[in-house]
CSV table of C-alpha atoms and ligand atoms in Angstrom, one decimal:
chain,number,residue,atom,x,y,z
A,186,MET,CA,14.7,163.4,-227.4
A,187,LYS,CA,16.9,162.5,-224.4
A,188,VAL,CA,17.2,165.1,-221.7
A,189,GLY,CA,19.2,164.9,-218.5
A,190,ILE,CA,22.5,165.5,-216.7
A,191,ASP,CA,25.5,166.2,-218.9
A,192,SER,CA,28.1,167.1,-216.2
A,193,ILE,CA,28.4,167.3,-212.4
A,194,ALA,CA,30.6,169.3,-210.0
A,195,PHE,CA,30.5,169.7,-206.2
A,196,ASP,CA,31.8,171.7,-203.3
A,197,ILE,CA,32.1,170.6,-199.7
A,198,PRO,CA,33.7,172.1,-196.6
A,199,LYS,CA,37.3,171.3,-196.1
A,200,ILE,CA,36.9,170.4,-192.5
A,201,TYR,CA,35.0,167.6,-190.6
A,202,LEU,CA,34.4,166.3,-187.2
A,203,PRO,CA,35.2,162.5,-186.8
A,204,ILE,CA,31.9,160.8,-185.7
A,205,ILE,CA,33.9,158.9,-183.1
A,206,THR,CA,34.8,162.2,-181.4
A,207,LEU,CA,31.2,163.2,-181.3
A,208,ALA,CA,30.2,159.8,-179.9
A,209,GLU,CA,32.7,160.0,-177.1
A,210,LYS,CA,31.7,163.6,-176.1
A,211,ARG,CA,28.0,162.9,-176.2
A,212,ASN,CA,28.3,159.5,-174.5
A,213,ILE,CA,26.8,157.6,-177.4
A,214,GLU,CA,28.0,154.1,-178.3
A,215,ALA,CA,30.2,154.6,-181.3
A,216,ASP,CA,29.0,151.4,-182.9
A,217,LYS,CA,25.5,152.7,-183.0
A,218,LEU,CA,26.6,155.6,-185.2
A,219,ILE,CA,29.2,153.7,-187.2
A,220,LYS,CA,27.6,150.2,-187.6
A,221,GLY,CA,24.0,151.2,-187.0
A,222,LEU,CA,23.7,154.4,-189.0
A,223,GLY,CA,26.8,154.2,-191.2
A,224,LEU,CA,28.3,157.5,-190.1
A,225,HIS,CA,32.1,158.2,-190.2
A,226,LYS,CA,32.6,162.0,-190.7
A,227,MET,CA,30.5,165.1,-190.4
A,228,SER,CA,31.4,167.9,-192.8
A,229,PHE,CA,31.2,171.3,-191.2
A,230,LEU,CA,31.1,174.8,-192.6
A,231,ASP,CA,34.2,177.0,-191.8
A,232,VAL,CA,33.8,180.6,-190.6
A,233,HIS,CA,33.9,182.0,-194.2
A,234,GLN,CA,31.5,179.5,-195.7
A,235,ASP,CA,27.7,179.3,-196.1
A,236,VAL,CA,25.3,177.9,-198.7
A,237,VAL,CA,26.1,180.7,-201.1
A,238,THR,CA,29.8,180.0,-201.1
A,239,LEU,CA,29.1,176.3,-201.5
A,240,ALA,CA,26.7,176.9,-204.4
A,241,SER,CA,29.0,179.5,-206.1
A,242,ASN,CA,32.0,177.3,-205.9
A,243,ALA,CA,30.2,174.3,-207.3
A,244,ALA,CA,28.7,176.4,-210.1
A,245,LEU,CA,32.1,177.9,-210.9
A,246,LYS,CA,33.8,174.4,-211.0
A,247,LEU,CA,31.0,173.1,-213.3
A,248,ILE,CA,31.3,176.1,-215.7
A,249,GLN,CA,35.1,175.9,-215.8
A,250,GLN,CA,35.1,172.1,-216.1
A,251,GLU,CA,32.9,172.3,-219.2
A,252,ASN,CA,34.5,175.5,-220.5
A,253,LEU,CA,31.0,177.1,-220.7
A,254,ASN,CA,30.3,180.6,-221.8
A,255,PRO,CA,28.0,182.5,-219.4
A,256,ASN,CA,25.6,183.4,-222.2
A,257,GLU,CA,25.1,179.7,-223.0
A,258,ILE,CA,23.5,179.2,-219.6
A,259,SER,CA,19.8,180.1,-219.7
A,260,ARG,CA,18.9,179.2,-216.2
A,261,ILE,CA,20.4,178.6,-212.8
A,262,TYR,CA,17.8,176.9,-210.6
A,263,ILE,CA,18.7,176.3,-207.0
A,264,GLY,CA,17.2,173.8,-204.5
A,265,THR,CA,17.9,174.8,-200.9
A,266,GLU,CA,16.3,174.8,-197.5
A,267,SER,CA,18.9,176.9,-195.8
A,268,GLY,CA,18.9,180.1,-197.8
A,269,VAL,CA,20.4,183.2,-196.2
A,270,ASP,CA,17.5,185.6,-197.0
A,271,SER,CA,13.7,185.4,-197.1
A,272,SER,CA,13.5,187.4,-200.3
A,273,LYS,CA,16.7,187.5,-202.2
A,274,PRO,CA,17.4,184.0,-203.5
A,275,VAL,CA,20.7,182.2,-203.2
A,276,GLY,CA,20.6,182.2,-207.0
A,277,SER,CA,20.9,186.0,-207.0
A,278,TYR,CA,24.0,185.8,-204.8
A,279,VAL,CA,25.5,183.0,-207.0
A,280,LEU,CA,24.9,185.1,-210.1
A,281,SER,CA,26.7,188.1,-208.8
A,282,ASN,CA,29.6,186.0,-207.5
A,283,LEU,CA,30.0,184.4,-210.9
A,284,GLU,CA,30.0,187.8,-212.4
A,285,GLN,CA,33.2,188.6,-210.3
A,286,ILE,CA,34.9,186.0,-212.4
A,287,PHE,CA,33.2,186.3,-215.8
A,288,GLY,CA,32.6,190.1,-215.9
A,289,ALA,CA,29.8,192.5,-214.9
A,290,ARG,CA,26.4,191.6,-216.3
A,291,SER,CA,27.8,188.5,-218.0
A,292,PHE,CA,24.7,186.6,-216.7
A,293,LYS,CA,22.2,189.4,-217.4
A,294,ASN,CA,19.8,187.1,-219.4
A,295,CYS,CA,20.1,184.2,-217.1
A,296,ASP,CA,16.9,183.2,-215.2
A,297,VAL,CA,17.7,182.4,-211.6
A,298,VAL,CA,15.4,181.2,-208.8
A,299,ASP,CA,15.4,179.1,-205.6
A,300,LEU,CA,13.0,176.3,-205.0
A,301,THR,CA,12.2,175.2,-201.5
A,302,PHE,CA,10.5,172.0,-200.4
A,303,ALA,CA,12.9,170.7,-197.7
A,304,CYS,CA,15.2,168.1,-199.1
A,305,ILE,CA,13.3,167.6,-202.3
A,306,GLY,CA,13.7,171.2,-203.6
A,307,ALA,CA,16.6,170.4,-206.0
A,308,VAL,CA,14.6,167.5,-207.5
A,309,ASP,CA,11.8,169.9,-208.2
A,310,ALA,CA,14.4,172.3,-209.7
A,311,LEU,CA,15.8,169.5,-211.8
A,312,GLN,CA,12.3,168.5,-213.1
A,313,ASN,CA,11.5,172.0,-213.9
A,314,CYS,CA,14.7,172.4,-215.9
A,315,LEU,CA,14.2,169.0,-217.7
A,316,ASP,CA,10.8,170.2,-218.9
A,317,TYR,CA,12.3,173.5,-220.0
A,318,ILE,CA,15.0,171.7,-222.1
A,319,ARG,CA,12.3,169.4,-223.6
A,320,LEU,CA,10.7,172.6,-224.9
A,321,ASN,CA,14.0,174.3,-225.7
A,322,PRO,CA,16.5,171.6,-226.7
A,323,THR,CA,19.3,174.0,-227.7
A,324,LYS,CA,19.4,175.6,-224.3
A,325,LYS,CA,21.5,174.7,-221.3
A,326,THR,CA,20.6,175.1,-217.6
A,327,ILE,CA,22.4,174.6,-214.3
A,328,VAL,CA,20.7,173.0,-211.3
A,329,ILE,CA,22.4,173.5,-207.9
A,330,ALA,CA,21.5,171.8,-204.6
A,331,SER,CA,23.1,173.6,-201.7
A,332,ASP,CA,22.5,173.2,-198.0
A,333,ASN,CA,23.9,173.3,-194.5
A,334,ALA,CA,22.3,170.5,-192.6
A,335,LYS,CA,22.8,171.9,-189.1
A,336,TYR,CA,20.9,170.6,-186.0
A,337,ASP,CA,20.8,171.6,-182.4
A,338,LEU,CA,23.7,170.5,-180.2
A,339,ASN,CA,22.8,167.4,-178.2
A,340,SER,CA,19.8,166.6,-180.5
A,341,SER,CA,19.2,163.2,-182.2
A,342,GLY,CA,20.0,165.0,-185.5
A,343,GLU,CA,23.4,166.3,-184.4
A,344,TYR,CA,25.3,163.2,-185.6
A,345,THR,CA,23.6,163.4,-189.0
A,346,GLN,CA,24.9,167.0,-189.8
A,347,GLY,CA,26.8,167.8,-192.9
A,348,ALA,CA,27.0,170.5,-195.6
A,349,GLY,CA,27.7,170.6,-199.3
A,350,SER,CA,26.6,171.6,-202.8
A,351,ILE,CA,26.1,169.7,-206.1
A,352,ALA,CA,25.9,171.5,-209.4
A,353,MET,CA,24.5,169.8,-212.5
A,354,LEU,CA,24.5,170.8,-216.2
A,355,ILE,CA,21.1,169.9,-217.7
A,356,THR,CA,21.0,169.5,-221.5
A,357,ALA,CA,19.5,167.6,-224.4
A,358,ASN,CA,21.5,164.5,-225.4
A,359,PRO,CA,23.3,164.4,-222.1
A,360,ARG,CA,26.5,162.4,-221.5
A,361,ILE,CA,25.6,161.0,-218.0
A,362,LEU,CA,21.9,160.3,-217.5
A,363,SER,CA,18.6,160.8,-219.4
A,364,PHE,CA,15.4,160.9,-217.3
A,365,SER,CA,12.0,159.3,-217.6
A,366,LYS,CA,9.2,161.8,-218.4
A,367,GLU,CA,7.0,160.0,-215.8
A,368,VAL,CA,7.2,160.8,-212.2
A,369,GLY,CA,5.5,159.1,-209.2
A,370,VAL,CA,4.4,161.7,-206.6
A,371,ALA,CA,3.1,161.4,-203.0
A,372,THR,CA,2.4,164.3,-200.7
A,373,GLU,CA,0.9,165.0,-197.3
A,374,GLY,CA,1.1,168.2,-195.2
A,375,VAL,CA,2.7,167.1,-192.0
A,376,PHE,CA,5.0,168.6,-189.3
A,377,ASP,CA,7.8,166.0,-189.3
A,378,PHE,CA,10.7,168.5,-189.7
A,379,PHE,CA,10.4,172.2,-190.3
A,380,LYS,CA,12.0,175.6,-189.7
A,381,PRO,CA,9.4,178.0,-188.4
A,382,ARG,CA,9.9,181.7,-188.9
A,383,ARG,CA,9.2,183.8,-185.9
A,384,ASN,CA,9.7,187.4,-185.4
A,385,PHE,CA,11.9,188.1,-182.4
A,386,SER,CA,12.3,191.3,-180.5
A,387,LYS,CA,15.7,192.8,-180.6
A,388,GLU,CA,16.1,191.9,-177.0
A,389,GLU,CA,15.4,188.2,-177.8
A,390,ILE,CA,17.9,188.2,-180.6
A,391,PHE,CA,20.7,189.7,-178.6
A,392,GLN,CA,20.2,187.3,-175.7
A,393,THR,CA,21.4,184.4,-177.7
A,394,GLU,CA,24.6,183.9,-175.8
A,395,ASN,CA,22.7,183.2,-172.6
A,396,ASN,CA,19.9,181.2,-174.2
A,397,PRO,CA,21.0,177.9,-175.6
A,398,GLU,CA,17.7,177.5,-177.4
A,399,TRP,CA,18.7,180.1,-179.8
A,400,ASN,CA,22.1,178.9,-180.8
A,401,GLY,CA,22.7,179.8,-184.4
A,402,ILE,CA,21.0,183.2,-184.2
A,403,LEU,CA,23.8,185.7,-184.6
A,404,GLU,CA,24.2,188.8,-182.7
A,405,ASN,CA,25.9,190.4,-185.7
A,406,GLU,CA,23.7,188.9,-188.4
A,407,ILE,CA,20.2,190.0,-187.7
A,408,ASN,CA,18.9,186.5,-188.3
A,409,ILE,CA,15.3,186.2,-187.2
A,410,TYR,CA,14.9,182.5,-187.7
A,411,LYS,CA,16.6,179.6,-186.3
A,412,GLU,CA,19.0,177.8,-188.6
A,413,GLN,CA,18.3,174.4,-187.0
A,414,PRO,CA,15.0,172.6,-187.6
A,415,VAL,CA,12.2,171.6,-185.3
A,416,PHE,CA,11.8,167.9,-185.8
A,417,ASP,CA,10.6,164.6,-184.5
A,418,GLY,CA,13.1,162.0,-185.7
A,419,GLN,CA,11.2,158.8,-185.5
A,420,TYR,CA,8.0,160.4,-186.8
A,421,SER,CA,10.0,161.9,-189.7
A,422,ASN,CA,11.1,158.3,-190.5
A,423,GLN,CA,7.5,157.1,-190.6
A,424,CYS,CA,6.6,160.0,-192.9
A,425,TYR,CA,9.6,159.2,-195.1
A,426,ILE,CA,8.5,155.5,-195.4
A,427,SER,CA,4.8,156.3,-196.1
A,428,ARG,CA,5.6,158.8,-198.8
A,429,ILE,CA,8.3,156.7,-200.6
A,430,THR,CA,6.1,153.6,-200.7
A,431,GLU,CA,3.2,155.7,-202.0
A,432,ALA,CA,5.3,157.4,-204.7
A,433,TYR,CA,6.8,154.1,-205.8
A,434,GLU,CA,3.3,152.7,-206.4
A,435,HIS,CA,2.3,155.9,-208.1
A,436,TYR,CA,5.3,155.7,-210.4
A,437,LYS,CA,4.2,152.2,-211.5
A,438,GLU,CA,0.8,153.6,-212.4
A,439,GLU,CA,2.2,156.6,-214.2
A,440,SER,CA,4.8,154.6,-216.2
A,441,HIS,CA,2.4,151.7,-216.9
A,442,GLN,CA,4.8,149.2,-215.4
A,443,LYS,CA,3.9,146.2,-213.4
A,444,GLY,CA,5.9,143.8,-211.2
A,445,LYS,CA,9.1,144.5,-209.3
A,446,LEU,CA,10.3,147.8,-210.7
A,447,TYR,CA,13.5,147.7,-208.6
A,448,GLU,CA,14.7,144.5,-210.2
A,449,LYS,CA,15.7,146.4,-213.3
A,450,TRP,CA,17.6,149.1,-211.4
A,451,SER,CA,21.4,149.0,-211.4
A,452,ALA,CA,21.4,151.6,-208.6
A,453,ILE,CA,18.7,152.6,-206.0
A,454,LEU,CA,19.3,156.3,-205.3
A,455,MET,CA,17.4,157.6,-202.3
A,456,HIS,CA,17.4,160.7,-200.2
A,457,LEU,CA,20.0,160.0,-197.5
A,458,PRO,CA,19.5,162.1,-194.4
A,459,TYR,CA,22.2,159.9,-193.0
A,460,CYS,CA,24.2,157.1,-194.6
A,461,PHE,CA,22.0,154.0,-193.9
A,462,GLN,CA,18.5,155.6,-194.3
A,463,GLY,CA,18.2,154.0,-197.8
A,464,ARG,CA,19.0,150.5,-196.7
A,465,ARG,CA,16.9,150.8,-193.5
A,466,THR,CA,13.8,152.0,-195.4
A,467,PHE,CA,14.0,150.3,-198.8
A,468,ILE,CA,13.2,147.1,-196.9
A,469,GLU,CA,9.5,148.4,-196.8
A,470,ILE,CA,9.3,148.5,-200.6
A,471,PHE,CA,11.2,145.2,-200.9
A,472,ALA,CA,8.7,143.6,-198.4
A,473,ASN,CA,5.7,144.9,-200.3
A,474,GLU,CA,7.1,143.5,-203.5
A,475,ASN,CA,8.0,140.1,-201.9
A,476,PRO,CA,5.2,139.2,-199.4
A,477,GLU,CA,6.2,135.5,-199.7
A,478,LEU,CA,9.7,136.3,-198.4
A,479,VAL,CA,8.2,138.2,-195.4
A,480,GLU,CA,6.0,135.3,-194.6
A,481,GLY,CA,9.0,132.9,-194.6
A,482,GLN,CA,10.8,134.9,-191.9
A,483,ILE,CA,10.8,133.9,-188.2
A,484,GLY,CA,9.1,136.4,-186.0
A,485,GLU,CA,6.1,137.0,-183.7
A,486,ASN,CA,4.7,139.8,-185.7
A,487,SER,CA,5.1,141.7,-189.0
A,488,LYS,CA,7.7,144.1,-187.5
A,489,GLU,CA,9.9,141.3,-186.3
A,490,LYS,CA,9.5,139.5,-189.7
A,491,LEU,CA,10.6,142.7,-191.5
A,492,LYS,CA,13.7,143.0,-189.2
A,493,ALA,CA,14.5,139.4,-190.1
A,494,LEU,CA,14.0,140.0,-193.8
A,495,ALA,CA,16.4,143.0,-193.6
A,496,LYS,CA,19.1,140.5,-192.5
A,497,SER,CA,18.2,137.9,-195.2
A,498,PRO,CA,20.8,137.1,-197.9
A,499,GLU,CA,18.3,138.3,-200.6
A,500,TYR,CA,18.0,141.7,-199.1
A,501,LEU,CA,21.7,142.0,-198.1
A,502,ASN,CA,22.7,141.1,-201.6
A,503,LEU,CA,20.5,143.9,-203.0
A,504,VAL,CA,21.9,146.4,-200.5
A,505,ASN,CA,25.5,145.5,-201.3
A,506,GLN,CA,25.0,145.7,-205.1
A,507,TYR,CA,22.6,148.6,-205.5
A,508,ILE,CA,22.5,150.8,-202.4
A,509,LEU,CA,26.0,150.6,-200.9
A,510,PRO,CA,27.7,152.6,-203.7
A,511,THR,CA,25.2,155.4,-203.1
A,512,GLU,CA,26.2,155.6,-199.5
A,513,ILE,CA,30.0,155.9,-199.6
A,514,ALA,CA,30.2,159.7,-199.8
A,515,SER,CA,27.3,160.2,-197.4
A,516,GLY,CA,29.2,158.3,-194.7
A,517,GLN,CA,32.1,160.7,-195.2
A,518,ILE,CA,30.1,164.0,-195.4
A,519,GLY,CA,26.7,163.6,-193.6
A,520,ASN,CA,23.4,165.0,-194.7
A,521,ILE,CA,23.4,167.7,-197.3
A,522,TYR,CA,19.6,168.0,-197.5
A,523,THR,CA,18.7,168.9,-201.1
A,524,GLY,CA,22.0,167.5,-202.5
A,525,SER,CA,22.0,164.2,-200.7
A,526,ILE,CA,20.3,162.2,-203.4
A,527,PHE,CA,22.6,163.7,-206.0
A,528,LEU,CA,25.7,163.1,-203.8
A,529,GLY,CA,24.5,159.5,-203.8
A,530,LEU,CA,24.4,159.6,-207.6
A,531,LEU,CA,27.9,161.1,-207.8
A,532,SER,CA,29.1,158.5,-205.2
A,533,THR,CA,27.7,155.7,-207.3
A,534,LEU,CA,29.1,157.0,-210.6
A,535,CYS,CA,32.6,157.6,-209.1
A,536,HIS,CA,32.6,154.2,-207.4
A,537,HIS,CA,31.7,152.4,-210.7
A,538,PHE,CA,34.1,154.5,-212.7
A,539,LYS,CA,36.9,153.4,-210.3
A,540,ASN,CA,35.8,149.8,-210.5
A,541,GLU,CA,35.4,150.0,-214.3
A,542,THR,CA,31.8,148.7,-214.1
A,543,ASN,CA,29.9,148.8,-217.4
A,544,LEU,CA,26.8,150.9,-216.5
A,545,THR,CA,25.8,152.1,-220.0
A,546,ASN,CA,22.1,151.6,-220.8
A,547,THR,CA,21.3,150.4,-217.3
A,548,THR,CA,18.4,152.0,-215.4
A,549,PHE,CA,18.9,154.0,-212.2
A,550,GLY,CA,15.9,154.3,-209.8
A,551,PHE,CA,15.5,157.6,-207.9
A,552,ILE,CA,13.5,157.8,-204.6
A,553,ALA,CA,13.5,161.4,-203.4
A,554,TYR,CA,12.0,162.7,-200.2
A,555,GLY,CA,11.4,166.1,-198.6
A,556,SER,CA,10.0,166.7,-195.2
A,557,GLY,CA,6.7,168.4,-194.9
A,558,SER,CA,6.2,166.0,-196.9
A,559,LYS,CA,6.7,164.8,-200.5
A,560,SER,CA,8.3,161.9,-202.3
A,561,LYS,CA,9.0,161.6,-206.0
A,562,VAL,CA,10.0,158.4,-207.8
A,563,PHE,CA,11.5,158.3,-211.3
A,564,GLU,CA,14.0,156.6,-213.5
A,565,ALA,CA,17.0,157.5,-215.6
A,566,ILE,CA,19.1,155.6,-218.2
A,567,VAL,CA,22.9,155.8,-218.0
A,568,GLU,CA,24.2,157.2,-221.2
A,569,GLU,CA,27.0,155.9,-223.3
A,570,ASN,CA,29.5,158.7,-222.5
A,571,TRP,CA,29.0,158.9,-218.8
A,572,LYS,CA,32.7,158.1,-218.1
A,573,THR,CA,34.0,161.0,-220.2
A,574,SER,CA,32.1,163.3,-218.0
A,575,ILE,CA,32.6,161.6,-214.6
A,576,GLU,CA,36.4,161.2,-215.1
A,577,LYS,CA,36.7,164.9,-214.3
A,578,VAL,CA,35.2,164.6,-210.9
A,579,ALA,CA,37.6,163.9,-208.0
A,580,LEU,CA,35.0,163.0,-205.4
A,581,PHE,CA,36.9,160.4,-203.3
A,582,GLU,CA,40.2,162.1,-203.7
A,583,THR,CA,38.7,165.4,-202.3
A,584,LEU,CA,37.2,163.5,-199.4
A,585,GLU,CA,40.6,162.1,-198.5
A,586,GLN,CA,42.1,165.5,-198.3
A,587,ALA,CA,39.6,166.9,-195.7
A,588,THR,CA,41.0,168.0,-192.3
A,589,ALA,CA,39.7,166.7,-189.0
A,590,ILE,CA,38.8,169.3,-186.3
A,591,ASP,CA,38.6,168.8,-182.6
A,592,PHE,CA,35.4,168.9,-180.5
A,593,SER,CA,36.0,172.4,-179.1
A,594,THR,CA,36.5,173.9,-182.5
A,595,TYR,CA,33.3,172.1,-183.7
A,596,GLU,CA,31.3,173.5,-180.9
A,597,LYS,CA,32.7,177.0,-181.4
A,598,LEU,CA,31.9,176.9,-185.1
A,599,HIS,CA,28.4,175.6,-184.3
A,600,LYS,CA,27.8,178.5,-181.9
A,601,LYS,CA,29.4,180.9,-184.4
A,602,GLU,CA,32.0,181.9,-181.8
A,603,LEU,CA,35.1,181.6,-184.0
A,604,LYS,CA,36.2,184.7,-185.8
A,605,GLN,CA,39.1,183.2,-187.9
A,606,SER,CA,38.7,180.4,-190.4
A,607,VAL,CA,40.1,177.1,-189.5
A,608,ILE,CA,41.5,176.8,-193.0
A,609,ALA,CA,42.1,180.1,-194.8
A,610,PRO,CA,40.0,180.3,-198.1
A,611,LYS,CA,42.0,179.6,-201.3
A,612,ASN,CA,40.7,179.4,-204.8
A,613,GLU,CA,37.1,179.8,-203.6
A,614,PHE,CA,34.4,182.3,-202.8
A,615,HIS,CA,34.2,183.3,-199.2
A,616,LEU,CA,31.9,185.4,-197.1
A,617,ASP,CA,33.7,188.7,-196.8
A,618,LYS,CA,31.3,191.0,-194.9
A,619,ILE,CA,27.8,191.4,-193.5
A,620,GLU,CA,26.6,195.0,-193.5
A,621,LYS,CA,25.9,196.1,-190.0
A,622,GLU,CA,25.6,199.9,-190.2
A,623,ASN,CA,24.0,201.2,-193.3
A,624,PRO,CA,20.3,201.0,-192.6
A,625,VAL,CA,19.3,200.5,-196.2
A,626,LEU,CA,21.7,197.6,-196.6
A,627,ILE,CA,21.6,196.1,-193.1
A,628,GLY,CA,22.2,192.4,-193.3
A,629,ALA,CA,23.5,192.5,-196.9
A,630,ARG,CA,26.1,189.8,-197.5
A,631,TYR,CA,29.2,190.4,-199.6
A,632,TYR,CA,31.3,187.7,-201.1
A,633,LYS,CA,34.8,187.7,-202.7
A,634,PHE,CA,36.7,185.1,-204.7
A,635,VAL,CA,40.1,184.5,-203.1
A,636,ARG,CA,42.9,183.2,-205.3
B,137,LIG,C1,16.0,165.5,-192.4
B,137,LIG,C2,15.9,165.1,-193.8
B,137,LIG,O1,16.8,165.2,-194.5
B,137,LIG,C3,14.5,164.7,-194.2
B,137,LIG,C4,14.3,163.2,-193.9
B,137,LIG,O2,14.8,162.4,-194.5
B,137,LIG,S1,13.3,162.9,-192.6
B,137,LIG,C5,13.7,161.2,-192.1
B,137,LIG,C6,15.0,161.1,-191.4
B,137,LIG,N1,15.0,162.0,-190.2
B,137,LIG,C7,16.1,162.7,-189.8
B,137,LIG,O3,17.1,162.5,-190.4
B,137,LIG,C8,15.9,163.6,-188.6
B,137,LIG,C9,17.2,163.8,-187.9
B,137,LIG,N2,17.7,162.5,-187.4
B,137,LIG,C10,17.2,161.8,-186.2
B,137,LIG,O4,16.4,162.3,-185.5
B,137,LIG,C11,17.8,160.5,-185.9
B,137,LIG,O5,19.2,160.6,-186.3
B,137,LIG,C12,17.1,159.3,-186.6
B,137,LIG,C13,15.6,159.4,-186.3
B,137,LIG,C14,17.3,159.4,-188.1
B,137,LIG,C15,17.7,158.0,-186.1
B,137,LIG,O6,17.3,157.9,-184.7
B,137,LIG,P1,18.2,157.2,-183.6
B,137,LIG,O7,17.3,157.1,-182.5
B,137,LIG,O8,19.5,157.8,-183.5
B,137,LIG,O9,18.6,155.8,-184.2
B,137,LIG,P2,17.6,154.5,-184.4
B,137,LIG,O10,16.5,154.8,-185.3
B,137,LIG,O11,17.3,153.9,-183.0
B,137,LIG,O12,18.6,153.5,-185.2
B,137,LIG,C16,19.8,153.1,-184.6
B,137,LIG,C17,20.3,151.9,-185.4
B,137,LIG,O13,21.6,151.6,-184.9
B,137,LIG,C18,21.6,150.2,-184.4
B,137,LIG,N3,22.5,150.1,-183.3
B,137,LIG,C19,22.3,150.6,-182.1
B,137,LIG,N4,23.4,150.3,-181.3
B,137,LIG,C20,24.2,149.6,-182.1
B,137,LIG,C21,25.5,148.9,-181.9
B,137,LIG,N5,26.1,149.0,-180.7
B,137,LIG,N6,26.1,148.3,-183.0
B,137,LIG,C22,25.4,148.2,-184.1
B,137,LIG,N7,24.2,148.8,-184.4
B,137,LIG,C23,23.6,149.5,-183.4
B,137,LIG,C24,20.1,149.9,-184.1
B,137,LIG,O14,19.8,148.6,-184.1
B,137,LIG,C25,19.4,150.7,-185.2
B,137,LIG,O15,19.5,150.0,-186.5
B,137,LIG,P3,18.3,149.1,-187.0
B,137,LIG,O16,17.0,149.7,-186.7
B,137,LIG,O17,18.6,149.0,-188.5
B,137,LIG,O18,18.5,147.8,-186.3
C-alpha cells in the first residue's frame, strides 16, 4: 500500500525585510548574503502573529482546500521548536482555533501532539503519521510544521531569519508523494544550536528593556525562556555535514541499495536553514560518491579540491537541475526551521508545475537535519495525480504579494515594541489577548479568526 502526502497548504507572514536593507544597516557586503548565501527576503511575524496563528491558518487552508470534515481527521501532529508554552502543545491551540470555525468539540476525537527535535521535528511527526496510516489505511491525518526562526539582532543568524507553516494531509494512496518505508538515521548529542530554559527572577524578566541580551522576553508575556537560540554557526554546519553524510550511508544499508543513490533522484530536498545550505553541503556527499572527481581537481589539500569540485560543471549541473528548484521559496522567506524541508518540497513541486515538467514516477531524495543533532534520509515517489493537488497552491503568487517593511519597523517588531499590526489581520487567525491578571490563567493566549 502507498502512503504519503495527498495535499499541502501553507501560511507565511505578509511582511518581509529586504535582505539588502539588513546588509546596509549591518555593514555586511550585500553580495555575501545574496550571491554567497542566496538570501533575498526575510519573512517576519507581524504583531498579531505567532507559530499558533501560522499553524492554524495553514491547517484551515488545507481543510477548506480539500473540503474535509473535522471528524475525518484522526490526528493533527505538529513539528515545532518555537512553541508558546512548555506544557500545552501548539496542537491544542490549533484544535480550539479550528473549532471556532467548525463548531465546538468538532475535533473531540482528534489526537493532537507536538514533536520537538529542532528542525527535524516535523519529519518525525510525518514518519509517525505514515506508520499510523500504514496500520489504519482508511484514516487521514494532518502534519503541520510551524516555526518562527528568530535570532539575536547582530548575530550571524540574523540574516537567515524567517517564519512560516506548512500543513500536509497524510493518507493512503496519496496524490502527491508516497514514501519509502526505510529511513536512514544518524544522531549525536551535541550543543550546536539550542534554546536553554532557565528560570528567571521577576526582576530579571522585567529588566529586559535595559538588557539587550534578553531581547524577546516580554514584559507582558511572562516568557521565561529566550526565543532566540544559543548557537555556534560554523560548528552547526560541521554537525549538519557529519549527520547528513552518516544518514545517507545508513539509508543505503537500510534500503539495500548500492552505488550513487542521488543519481536516481529528480529532486534533492534538504533542510535549508538558509537558501544555499543544500548546495553548499551536498558537495560532501557528491565528493564521497565521486572520489575520482575530487582527485582530478586542482588544489593543495582536500579542502581546496572540494571547493574546486563545487565549481565544476558536473556539480553545477546537479545543483541547477535538482537543488535550485528547492531553493526558490527559501530565498524569498528565510529559515522556517521544521517547515524548511517541506517548503523546499512545495517550491520544487510549484516550480515544476509552472514549467510543466513531467515528474510522475520519479524519485525525490529527502535529507533532513535537526540540531542537537539528528539527520534522516529517505525517498519518495511522485504520484500520478500530483498536479491536481498542487494546482491549488499559489506559492509564488503569494510571495509576490508580500509587503516590504523598513529597518526601524523590523527592529521594533524584533524587540516586540510595536503595539499595532503593520498589516491588519484579514481572513486569518490572530493573537487577540494574553491574560495578565487572572492568576489561574496568567499567560493564557486567546486567538480569534478575523473575517
Ligand atoms: C539552524 C537550523 O536550522 C539547523 C541547522 O541547519 S544548523 C546548520 C546551519 N546553521 C545555521 O543556520 C545557524 C545560523 N546561521 C549562521 O550562523 C550563519 O549564517 C552560517 C554559519 C550559516 C553562515 O555563516 P557566515 O559566516 O555568514 O557565512 P560563510 O559560511 O562564511 O559563507 C559565506 C559564503 O558567501 C560567500 N561570499 C562572501 N562574500 C561574497 C561576495 N562578495 N560575493 C559572493 N559570495 C560571497 C563565501 O565565499 C561563502 O560561500 P562559499 O563557502 O560557498 O564559498
